[in-house]
Tab-separated table of C-alpha atoms and ligand atoms in Angstrom:
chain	number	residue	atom	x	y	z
F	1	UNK	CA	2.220	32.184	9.456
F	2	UNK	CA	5.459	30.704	9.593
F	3	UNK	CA	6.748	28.197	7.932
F	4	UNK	CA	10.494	27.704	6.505
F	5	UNK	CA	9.393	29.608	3.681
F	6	UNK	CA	7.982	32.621	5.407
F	7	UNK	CA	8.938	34.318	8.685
F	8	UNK	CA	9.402	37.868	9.954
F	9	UNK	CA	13.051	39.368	9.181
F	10	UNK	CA	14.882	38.670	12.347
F	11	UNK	CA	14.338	35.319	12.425
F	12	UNK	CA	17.009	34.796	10.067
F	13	UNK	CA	19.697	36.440	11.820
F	14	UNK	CA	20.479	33.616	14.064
F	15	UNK	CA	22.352	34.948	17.107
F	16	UNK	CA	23.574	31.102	17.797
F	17	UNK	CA	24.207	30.715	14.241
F	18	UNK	CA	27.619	32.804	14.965
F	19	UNK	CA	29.855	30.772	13.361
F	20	UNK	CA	33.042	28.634	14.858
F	21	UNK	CA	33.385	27.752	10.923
F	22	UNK	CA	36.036	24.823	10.850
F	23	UNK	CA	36.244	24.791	7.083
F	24	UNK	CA	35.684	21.097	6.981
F	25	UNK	CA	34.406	19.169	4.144
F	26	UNK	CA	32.406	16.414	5.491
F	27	UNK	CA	30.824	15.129	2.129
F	28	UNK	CA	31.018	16.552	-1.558
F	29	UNK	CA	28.453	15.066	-4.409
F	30	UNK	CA	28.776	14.977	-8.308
F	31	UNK	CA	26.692	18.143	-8.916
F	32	UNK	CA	28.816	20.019	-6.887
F	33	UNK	CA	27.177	20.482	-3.538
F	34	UNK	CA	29.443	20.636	-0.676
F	35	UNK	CA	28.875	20.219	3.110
F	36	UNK	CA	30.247	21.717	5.503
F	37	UNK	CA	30.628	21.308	9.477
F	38	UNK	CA	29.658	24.456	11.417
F	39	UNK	CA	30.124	24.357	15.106
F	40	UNK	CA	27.475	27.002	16.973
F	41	UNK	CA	27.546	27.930	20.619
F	42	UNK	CA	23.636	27.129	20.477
F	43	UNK	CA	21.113	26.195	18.942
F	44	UNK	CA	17.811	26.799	19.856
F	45	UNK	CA	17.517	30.536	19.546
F	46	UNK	CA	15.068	32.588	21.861
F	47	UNK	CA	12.067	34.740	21.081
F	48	UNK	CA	14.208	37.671	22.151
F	49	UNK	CA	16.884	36.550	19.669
F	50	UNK	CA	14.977	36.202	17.010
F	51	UNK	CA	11.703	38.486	17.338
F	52	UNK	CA	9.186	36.076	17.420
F	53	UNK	CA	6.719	34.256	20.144
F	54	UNK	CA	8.477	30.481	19.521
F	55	UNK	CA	11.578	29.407	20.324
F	56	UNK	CA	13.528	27.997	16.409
F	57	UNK	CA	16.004	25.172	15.813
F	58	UNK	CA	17.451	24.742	12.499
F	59	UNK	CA	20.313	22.029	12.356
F	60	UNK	CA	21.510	23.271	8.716
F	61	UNK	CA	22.219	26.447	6.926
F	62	UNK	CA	21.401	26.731	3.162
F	63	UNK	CA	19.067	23.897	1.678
F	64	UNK	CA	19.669	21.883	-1.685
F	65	UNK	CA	15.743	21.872	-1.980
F	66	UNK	CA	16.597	25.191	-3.783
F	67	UNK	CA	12.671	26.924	-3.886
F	68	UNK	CA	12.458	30.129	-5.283
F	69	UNK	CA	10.332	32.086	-2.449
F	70	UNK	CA	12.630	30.780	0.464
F	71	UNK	CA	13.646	33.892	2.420
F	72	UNK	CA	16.454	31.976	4.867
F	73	UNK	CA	19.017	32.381	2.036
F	74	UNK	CA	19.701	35.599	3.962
F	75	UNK	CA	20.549	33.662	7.235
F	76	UNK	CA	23.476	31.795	4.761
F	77	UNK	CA	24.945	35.172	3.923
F	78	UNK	CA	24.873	35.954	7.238
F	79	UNK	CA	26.920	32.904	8.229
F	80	UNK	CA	29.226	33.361	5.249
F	81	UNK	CA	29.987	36.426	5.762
F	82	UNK	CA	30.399	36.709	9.018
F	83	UNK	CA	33.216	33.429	8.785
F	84	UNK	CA	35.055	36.014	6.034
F	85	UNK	CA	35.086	38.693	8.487
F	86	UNK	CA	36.658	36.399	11.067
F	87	UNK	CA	38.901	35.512	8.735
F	88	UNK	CA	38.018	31.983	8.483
F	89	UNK	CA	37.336	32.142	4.999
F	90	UNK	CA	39.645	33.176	2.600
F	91	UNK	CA	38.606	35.727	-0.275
F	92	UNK	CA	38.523	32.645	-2.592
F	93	UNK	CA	36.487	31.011	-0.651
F	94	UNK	CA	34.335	33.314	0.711
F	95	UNK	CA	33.440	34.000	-3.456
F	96	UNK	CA	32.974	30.243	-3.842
F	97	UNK	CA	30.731	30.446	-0.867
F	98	UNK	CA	28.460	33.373	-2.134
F	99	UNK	CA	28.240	31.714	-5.803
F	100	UNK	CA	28.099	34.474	-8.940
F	101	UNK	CA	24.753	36.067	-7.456
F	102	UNK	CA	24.825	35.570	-4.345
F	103	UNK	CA	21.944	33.205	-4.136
F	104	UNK	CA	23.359	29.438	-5.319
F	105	UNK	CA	25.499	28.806	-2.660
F	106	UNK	CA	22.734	28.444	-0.293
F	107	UNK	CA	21.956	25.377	-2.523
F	108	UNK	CA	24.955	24.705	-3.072
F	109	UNK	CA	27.555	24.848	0.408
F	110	UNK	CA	25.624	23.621	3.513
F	111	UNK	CA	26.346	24.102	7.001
F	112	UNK	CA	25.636	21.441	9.020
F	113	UNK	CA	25.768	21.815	12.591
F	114	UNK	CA	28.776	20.150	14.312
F	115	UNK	CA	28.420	18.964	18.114
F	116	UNK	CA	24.873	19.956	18.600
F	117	UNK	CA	23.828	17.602	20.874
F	118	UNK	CA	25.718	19.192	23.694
F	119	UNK	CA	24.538	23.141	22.614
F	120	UNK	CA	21.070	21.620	23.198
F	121	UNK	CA	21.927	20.421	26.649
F	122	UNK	CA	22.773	24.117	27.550
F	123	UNK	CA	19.630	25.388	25.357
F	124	UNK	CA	17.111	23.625	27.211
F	125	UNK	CA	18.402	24.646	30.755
F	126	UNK	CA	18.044	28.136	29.055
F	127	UNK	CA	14.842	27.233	28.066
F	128	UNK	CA	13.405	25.519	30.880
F	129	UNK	CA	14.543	28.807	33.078
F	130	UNK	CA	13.263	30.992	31.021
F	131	UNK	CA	9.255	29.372	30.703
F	132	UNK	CA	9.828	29.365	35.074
F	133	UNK	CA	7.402	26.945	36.606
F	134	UNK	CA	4.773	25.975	33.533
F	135	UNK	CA	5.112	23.703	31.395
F	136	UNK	CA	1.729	23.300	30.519
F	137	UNK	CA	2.642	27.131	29.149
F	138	UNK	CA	5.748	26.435	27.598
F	139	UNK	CA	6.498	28.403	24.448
F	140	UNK	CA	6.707	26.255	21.054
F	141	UNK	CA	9.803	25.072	19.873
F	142	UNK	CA	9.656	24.962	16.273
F	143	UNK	CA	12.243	22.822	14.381
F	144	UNK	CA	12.748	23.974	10.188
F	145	UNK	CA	11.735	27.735	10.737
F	146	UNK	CA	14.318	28.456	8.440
F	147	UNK	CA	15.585	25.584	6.617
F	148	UNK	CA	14.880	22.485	5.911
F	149	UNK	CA	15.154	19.535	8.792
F	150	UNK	CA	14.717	16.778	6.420
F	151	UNK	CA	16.312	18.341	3.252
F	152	UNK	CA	19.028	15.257	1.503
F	153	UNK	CA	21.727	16.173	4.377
F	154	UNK	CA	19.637	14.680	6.516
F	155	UNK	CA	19.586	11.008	5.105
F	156	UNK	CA	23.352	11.282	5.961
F	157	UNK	CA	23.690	13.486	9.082
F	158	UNK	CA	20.904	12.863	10.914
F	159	UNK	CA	20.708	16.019	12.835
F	160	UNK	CA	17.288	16.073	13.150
F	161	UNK	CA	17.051	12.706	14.088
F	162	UNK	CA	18.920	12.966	17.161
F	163	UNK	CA	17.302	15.945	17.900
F	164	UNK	CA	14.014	14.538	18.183
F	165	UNK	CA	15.769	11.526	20.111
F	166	UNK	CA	16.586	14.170	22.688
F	167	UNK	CA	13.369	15.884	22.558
F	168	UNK	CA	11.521	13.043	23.031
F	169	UNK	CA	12.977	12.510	26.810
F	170	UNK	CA	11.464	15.730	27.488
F	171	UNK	CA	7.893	16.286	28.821
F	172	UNK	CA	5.393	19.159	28.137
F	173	UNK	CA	6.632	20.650	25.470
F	174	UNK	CA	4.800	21.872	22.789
F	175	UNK	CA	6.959	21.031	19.512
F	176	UNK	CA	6.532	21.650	15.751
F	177	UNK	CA	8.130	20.147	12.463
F	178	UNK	CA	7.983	21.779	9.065
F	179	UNK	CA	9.382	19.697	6.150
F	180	UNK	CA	8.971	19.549	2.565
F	181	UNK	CA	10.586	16.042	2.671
F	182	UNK	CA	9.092	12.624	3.059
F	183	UNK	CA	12.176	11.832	4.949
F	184	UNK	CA	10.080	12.592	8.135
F	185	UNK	CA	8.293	9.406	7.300
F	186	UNK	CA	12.089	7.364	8.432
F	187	UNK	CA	11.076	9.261	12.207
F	188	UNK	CA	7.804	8.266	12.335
F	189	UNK	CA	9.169	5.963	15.737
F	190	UNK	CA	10.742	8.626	17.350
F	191	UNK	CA	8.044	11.288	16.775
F	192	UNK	CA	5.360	8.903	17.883
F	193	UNK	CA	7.690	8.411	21.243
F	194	UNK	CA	7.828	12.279	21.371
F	195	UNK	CA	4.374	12.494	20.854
F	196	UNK	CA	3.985	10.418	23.683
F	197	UNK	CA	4.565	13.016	26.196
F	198	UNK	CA	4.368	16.457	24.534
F	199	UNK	CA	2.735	18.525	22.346
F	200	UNK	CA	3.524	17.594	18.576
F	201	UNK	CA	2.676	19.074	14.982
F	202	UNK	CA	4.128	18.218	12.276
F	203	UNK	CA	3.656	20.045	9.175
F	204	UNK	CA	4.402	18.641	5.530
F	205	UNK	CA	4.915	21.675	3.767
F	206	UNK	CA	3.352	22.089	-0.297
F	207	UNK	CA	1.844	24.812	-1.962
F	208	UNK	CA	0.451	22.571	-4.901
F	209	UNK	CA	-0.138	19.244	-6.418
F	210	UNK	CA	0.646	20.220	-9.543
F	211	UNK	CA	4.099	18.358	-10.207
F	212	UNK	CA	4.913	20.171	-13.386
F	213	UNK	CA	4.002	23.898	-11.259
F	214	UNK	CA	6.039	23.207	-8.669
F	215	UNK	CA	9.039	21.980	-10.487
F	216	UNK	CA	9.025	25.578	-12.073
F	217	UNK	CA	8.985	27.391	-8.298
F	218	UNK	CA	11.031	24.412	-6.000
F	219	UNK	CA	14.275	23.491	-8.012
F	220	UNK	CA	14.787	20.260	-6.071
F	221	UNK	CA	12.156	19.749	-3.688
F	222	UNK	CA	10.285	16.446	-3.625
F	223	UNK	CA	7.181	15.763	-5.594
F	224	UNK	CA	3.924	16.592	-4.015
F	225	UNK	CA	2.560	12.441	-4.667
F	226	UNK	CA	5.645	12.093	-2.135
F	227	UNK	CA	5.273	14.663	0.021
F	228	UNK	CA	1.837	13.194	0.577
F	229	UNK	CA	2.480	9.437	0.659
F	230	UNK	CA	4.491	10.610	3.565
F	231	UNK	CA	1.977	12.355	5.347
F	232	UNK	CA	-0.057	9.392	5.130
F	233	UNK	CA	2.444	7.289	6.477
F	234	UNK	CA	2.573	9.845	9.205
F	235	UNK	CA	-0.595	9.947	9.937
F	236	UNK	CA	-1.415	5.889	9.322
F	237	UNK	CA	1.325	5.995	12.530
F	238	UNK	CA	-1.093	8.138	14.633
F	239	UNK	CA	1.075	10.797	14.738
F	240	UNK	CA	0.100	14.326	14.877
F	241	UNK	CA	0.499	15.676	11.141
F	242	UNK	CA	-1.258	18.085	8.660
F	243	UNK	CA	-0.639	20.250	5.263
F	244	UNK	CA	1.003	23.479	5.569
F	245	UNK	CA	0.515	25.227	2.272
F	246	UNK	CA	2.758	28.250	2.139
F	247	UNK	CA	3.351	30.402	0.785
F	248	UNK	CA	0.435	30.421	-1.364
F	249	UNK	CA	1.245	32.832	-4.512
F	250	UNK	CA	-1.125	35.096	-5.725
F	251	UNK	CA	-2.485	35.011	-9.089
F	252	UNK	CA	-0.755	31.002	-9.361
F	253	UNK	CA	-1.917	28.562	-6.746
F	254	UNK	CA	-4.356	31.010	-4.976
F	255	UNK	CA	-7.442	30.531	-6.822
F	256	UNK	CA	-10.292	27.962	-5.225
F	257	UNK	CA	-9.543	25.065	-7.377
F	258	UNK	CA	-5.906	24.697	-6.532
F	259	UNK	CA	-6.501	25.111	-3.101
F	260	UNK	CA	-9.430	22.369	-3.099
F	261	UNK	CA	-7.349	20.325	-4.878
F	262	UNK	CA	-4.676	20.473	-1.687
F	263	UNK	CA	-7.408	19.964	0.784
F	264	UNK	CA	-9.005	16.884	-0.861
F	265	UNK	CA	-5.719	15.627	-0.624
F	266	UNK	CA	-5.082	16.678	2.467
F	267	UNK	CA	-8.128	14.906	3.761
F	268	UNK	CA	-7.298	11.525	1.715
F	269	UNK	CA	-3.570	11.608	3.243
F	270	UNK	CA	-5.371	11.387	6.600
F	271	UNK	CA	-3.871	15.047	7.680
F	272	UNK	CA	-5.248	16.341	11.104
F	273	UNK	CA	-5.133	20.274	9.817
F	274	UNK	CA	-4.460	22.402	7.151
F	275	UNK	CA	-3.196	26.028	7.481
F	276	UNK	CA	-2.182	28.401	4.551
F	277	UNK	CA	0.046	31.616	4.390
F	278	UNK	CA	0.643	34.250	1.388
F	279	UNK	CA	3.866	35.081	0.253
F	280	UNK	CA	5.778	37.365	2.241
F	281	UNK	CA	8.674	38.519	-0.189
F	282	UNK	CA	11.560	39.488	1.185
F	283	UNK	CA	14.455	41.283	-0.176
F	284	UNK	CA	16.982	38.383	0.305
F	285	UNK	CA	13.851	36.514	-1.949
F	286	UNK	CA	13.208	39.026	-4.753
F	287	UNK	CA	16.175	38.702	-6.658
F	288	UNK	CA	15.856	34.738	-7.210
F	289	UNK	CA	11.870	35.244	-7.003
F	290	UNK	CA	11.233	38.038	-9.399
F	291	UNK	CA	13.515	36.579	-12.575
F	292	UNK	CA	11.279	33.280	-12.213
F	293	UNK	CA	8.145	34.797	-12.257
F	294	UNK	CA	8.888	37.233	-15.309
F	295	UNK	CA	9.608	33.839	-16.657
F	296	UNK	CA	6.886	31.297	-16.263
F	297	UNK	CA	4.116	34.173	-15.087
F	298	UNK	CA	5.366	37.513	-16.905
F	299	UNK	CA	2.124	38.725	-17.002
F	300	UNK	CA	1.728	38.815	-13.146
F	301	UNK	CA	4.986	40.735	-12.456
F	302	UNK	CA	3.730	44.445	-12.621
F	303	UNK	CA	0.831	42.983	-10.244
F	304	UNK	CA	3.775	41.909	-8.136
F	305	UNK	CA	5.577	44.909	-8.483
F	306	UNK	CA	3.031	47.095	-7.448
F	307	UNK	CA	1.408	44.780	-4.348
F	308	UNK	CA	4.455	43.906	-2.602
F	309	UNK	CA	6.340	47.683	-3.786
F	310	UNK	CA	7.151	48.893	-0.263
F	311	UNK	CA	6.824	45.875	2.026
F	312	UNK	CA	7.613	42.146	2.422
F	313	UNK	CA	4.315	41.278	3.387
F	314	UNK	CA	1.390	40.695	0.988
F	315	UNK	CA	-1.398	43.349	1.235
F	316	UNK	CA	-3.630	43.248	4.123
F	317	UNK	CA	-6.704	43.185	2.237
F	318	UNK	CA	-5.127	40.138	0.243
F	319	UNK	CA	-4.482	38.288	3.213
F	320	UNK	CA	-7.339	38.611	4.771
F	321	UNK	CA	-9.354	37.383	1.730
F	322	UNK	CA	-7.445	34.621	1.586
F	323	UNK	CA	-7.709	33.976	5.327
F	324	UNK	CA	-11.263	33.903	4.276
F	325	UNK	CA	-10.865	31.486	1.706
F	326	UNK	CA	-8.882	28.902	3.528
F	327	UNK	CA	-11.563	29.368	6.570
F	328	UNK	CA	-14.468	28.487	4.298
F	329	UNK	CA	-12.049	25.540	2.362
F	330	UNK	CA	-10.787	24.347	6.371
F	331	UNK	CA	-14.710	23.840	7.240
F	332	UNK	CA	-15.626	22.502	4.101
F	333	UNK	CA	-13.229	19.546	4.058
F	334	UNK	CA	-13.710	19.055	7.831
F	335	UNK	CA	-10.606	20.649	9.388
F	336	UNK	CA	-10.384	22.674	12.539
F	337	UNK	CA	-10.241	26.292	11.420
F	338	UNK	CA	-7.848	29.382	13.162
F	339	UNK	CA	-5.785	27.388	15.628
F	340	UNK	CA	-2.402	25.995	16.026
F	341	UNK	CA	0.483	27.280	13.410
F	342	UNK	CA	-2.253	29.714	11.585
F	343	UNK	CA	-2.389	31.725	15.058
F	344	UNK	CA	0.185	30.634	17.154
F	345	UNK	CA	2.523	32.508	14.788
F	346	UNK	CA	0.638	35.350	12.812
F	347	UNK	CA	1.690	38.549	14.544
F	348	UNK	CA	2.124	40.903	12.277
F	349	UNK	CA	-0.065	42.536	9.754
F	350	UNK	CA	0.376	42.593	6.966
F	351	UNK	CA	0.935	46.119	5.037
F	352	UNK	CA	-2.701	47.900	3.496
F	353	UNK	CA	-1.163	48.947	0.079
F	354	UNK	CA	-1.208	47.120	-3.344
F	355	UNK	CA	-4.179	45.140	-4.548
F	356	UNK	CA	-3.125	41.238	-5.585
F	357	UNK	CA	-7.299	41.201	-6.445
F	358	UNK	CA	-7.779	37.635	-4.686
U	1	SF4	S1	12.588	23.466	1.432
U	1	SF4	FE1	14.593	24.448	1.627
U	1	SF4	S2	14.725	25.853	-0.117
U	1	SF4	FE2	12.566	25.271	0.135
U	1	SF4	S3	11.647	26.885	1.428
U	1	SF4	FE3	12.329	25.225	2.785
U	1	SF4	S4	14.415	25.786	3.400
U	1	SF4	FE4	13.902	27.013	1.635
């Protein structure tokens, strides 16, 4: 399963994310958050890059939407500190760009990707040689593996946006959006056009519709009523569009009711699929992860501790139970079952220790 809140380790490390950091502030608001333009050779990174069977695009690095269990604050790091070792950022600001634990400025100091429109030019010639003569075949792209395509940078950069614009003169592909943002709704013209003449999922990302849980796990992120109200406008458009819920944490939104709860709603925002995913958790993910759930779920955190003690993955035992689960939930609300994200991007297996007792 991947969604931009659960991917295999490489992914992050972004070979086109290299940075050509011109320390530019394009925009600054009250609370603090700071943008800032970040020119890459490319942007749509390879399988081979990145590990995976799909080819990613992420137009920002770091995301204000701030939820606990992302993973791609790693890939920020990454970008930070490989800018400081090119000496492009000072030692002042390389600290202002880490924050005090090394996890806020991913919130906080967002790269937004300067001049992409002409990397993508060069990416899809890359691309187009490298799928040969099939383009019934071609490999996904995938656009918000990482972070966020519709997170608040969005309303005023409109990356994604022009992506899609460029996409959308394209033919055969087989393209996928994953946003927690209702945002996507402002697209719905240019993802119908897309739509058109390729392949197109998109997939509104929420792991509840419990407003009060998910303001204890996602900092910032919009409210599931909104995340769904878009969805239905998505789908009211006729465009291709369905519930990703992931990751789905164990012992907290796992449990039949909260997941019927996201189906029925699902089904009543008109969605054409739903897939689901346990948490992976990563290293870059445990320190912001871990404090939370000692705080709003203390009595799950040896549970934790002892199912996810020498891997990222959740136990395989878990998963598959929960594969179960969503299977029996998928046909029971009338939704195609094992097919598009759920397999195209399940590879690995996940570990056989711990016991999360789904
Ligand atoms: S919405 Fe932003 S913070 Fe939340 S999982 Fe996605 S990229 Fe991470």
């Amino acid at each position: 399963m991947i969604t931009h809140s659960a991917t295999p380790d490489q992914l992050q490390l972004l070979p086109s994310d290299s940075p050509t950091v011109r320390l530019s502030v394009l925009d600054e608001r009250l609370r603090g958050t700071k943008f800032v333009s970040l020119t890459p050779k490319s942007i749509l990174n390879s399988p081979q890059q990145t590990g995976v069977d799909f080819w990613s695009l992420n137009p920002y690095v770091g995301c204000e939407f701030g939820c606990s269990y992302c993973y791609a604050r790693y890939a920020h790091r990454y970008v930070v500190e490989r800018a400081h070792d090119a000496g492009k950022l000072s030692d002042g600001e390389f600290q202002d760009f880490r924050g005090p634990h090394g996890w806020e400025a991913f919130e906080r100091r967002i790269f937004v990707k300067d001049q992409l429109l002409g990397a993508l030019e060069a990416d899809l010639r890359r691309y187009y040689r490298s799928i040969g003569a099939s383009v019934r075949e071609s490999v996904p792209i995938v656009i918000g593996t990482a972070t966020d395509p519709y997170q608040p940078a969005e309303r005023r950069f409109r990356l994604t946006r022009h992506i899609l614009e460029r996409l959308a003169r394209c033919e055969g592909l087989n393209i996928g959006v994953i946003t927690k943002s209702p945002l996507v709704a402002r697209d719905v013209d240019v993802l119908r056009r897309l739509q058109d003449r390729n392949d197109l999922e998109v997939y509104v990302s929420l792991i509840s519709v419990d407003a009060a849980l998910i303001r204890k796990i996602e900092t910032r992120s919009p409210l599931p009523a909104v995340r769904l109200r878009a969805l239905r406008r998505l789908t009211d458009a006729g465009v291709n569009a369905g519930l990703i819920v992931a990751p789905v944490l164990p012992g907290i939104t796992d449990d039949v009711p909260h997941l019927e709860a996201l189906f029925g709603a699902a089904r009543e925002a008109g969605a054409r699929f739903v897939h689901a995913g346990p948490l992976r958790l990563y290293a870059a993910v445990r320190h912001r992860f871990l404090p939370l759930l000692g705080e709003h779920f203390p009595e799950l955190q040896e549970r934790y501790r002892r199912a996810y003690a020498r891997t990222s993955g959740a136990p395989r035992d878990y998963a598959a139970a929960l594969a179960r689960r969503v299977k029996r939930l998928q046909r029971k609300y009338g939704f195609r079952m094992n097919d598009g994200m759920q397999d195209r991007y399940t590879r690995r297996l996940a570990p056989p220790q711990g016991d999360l007792g789904l």
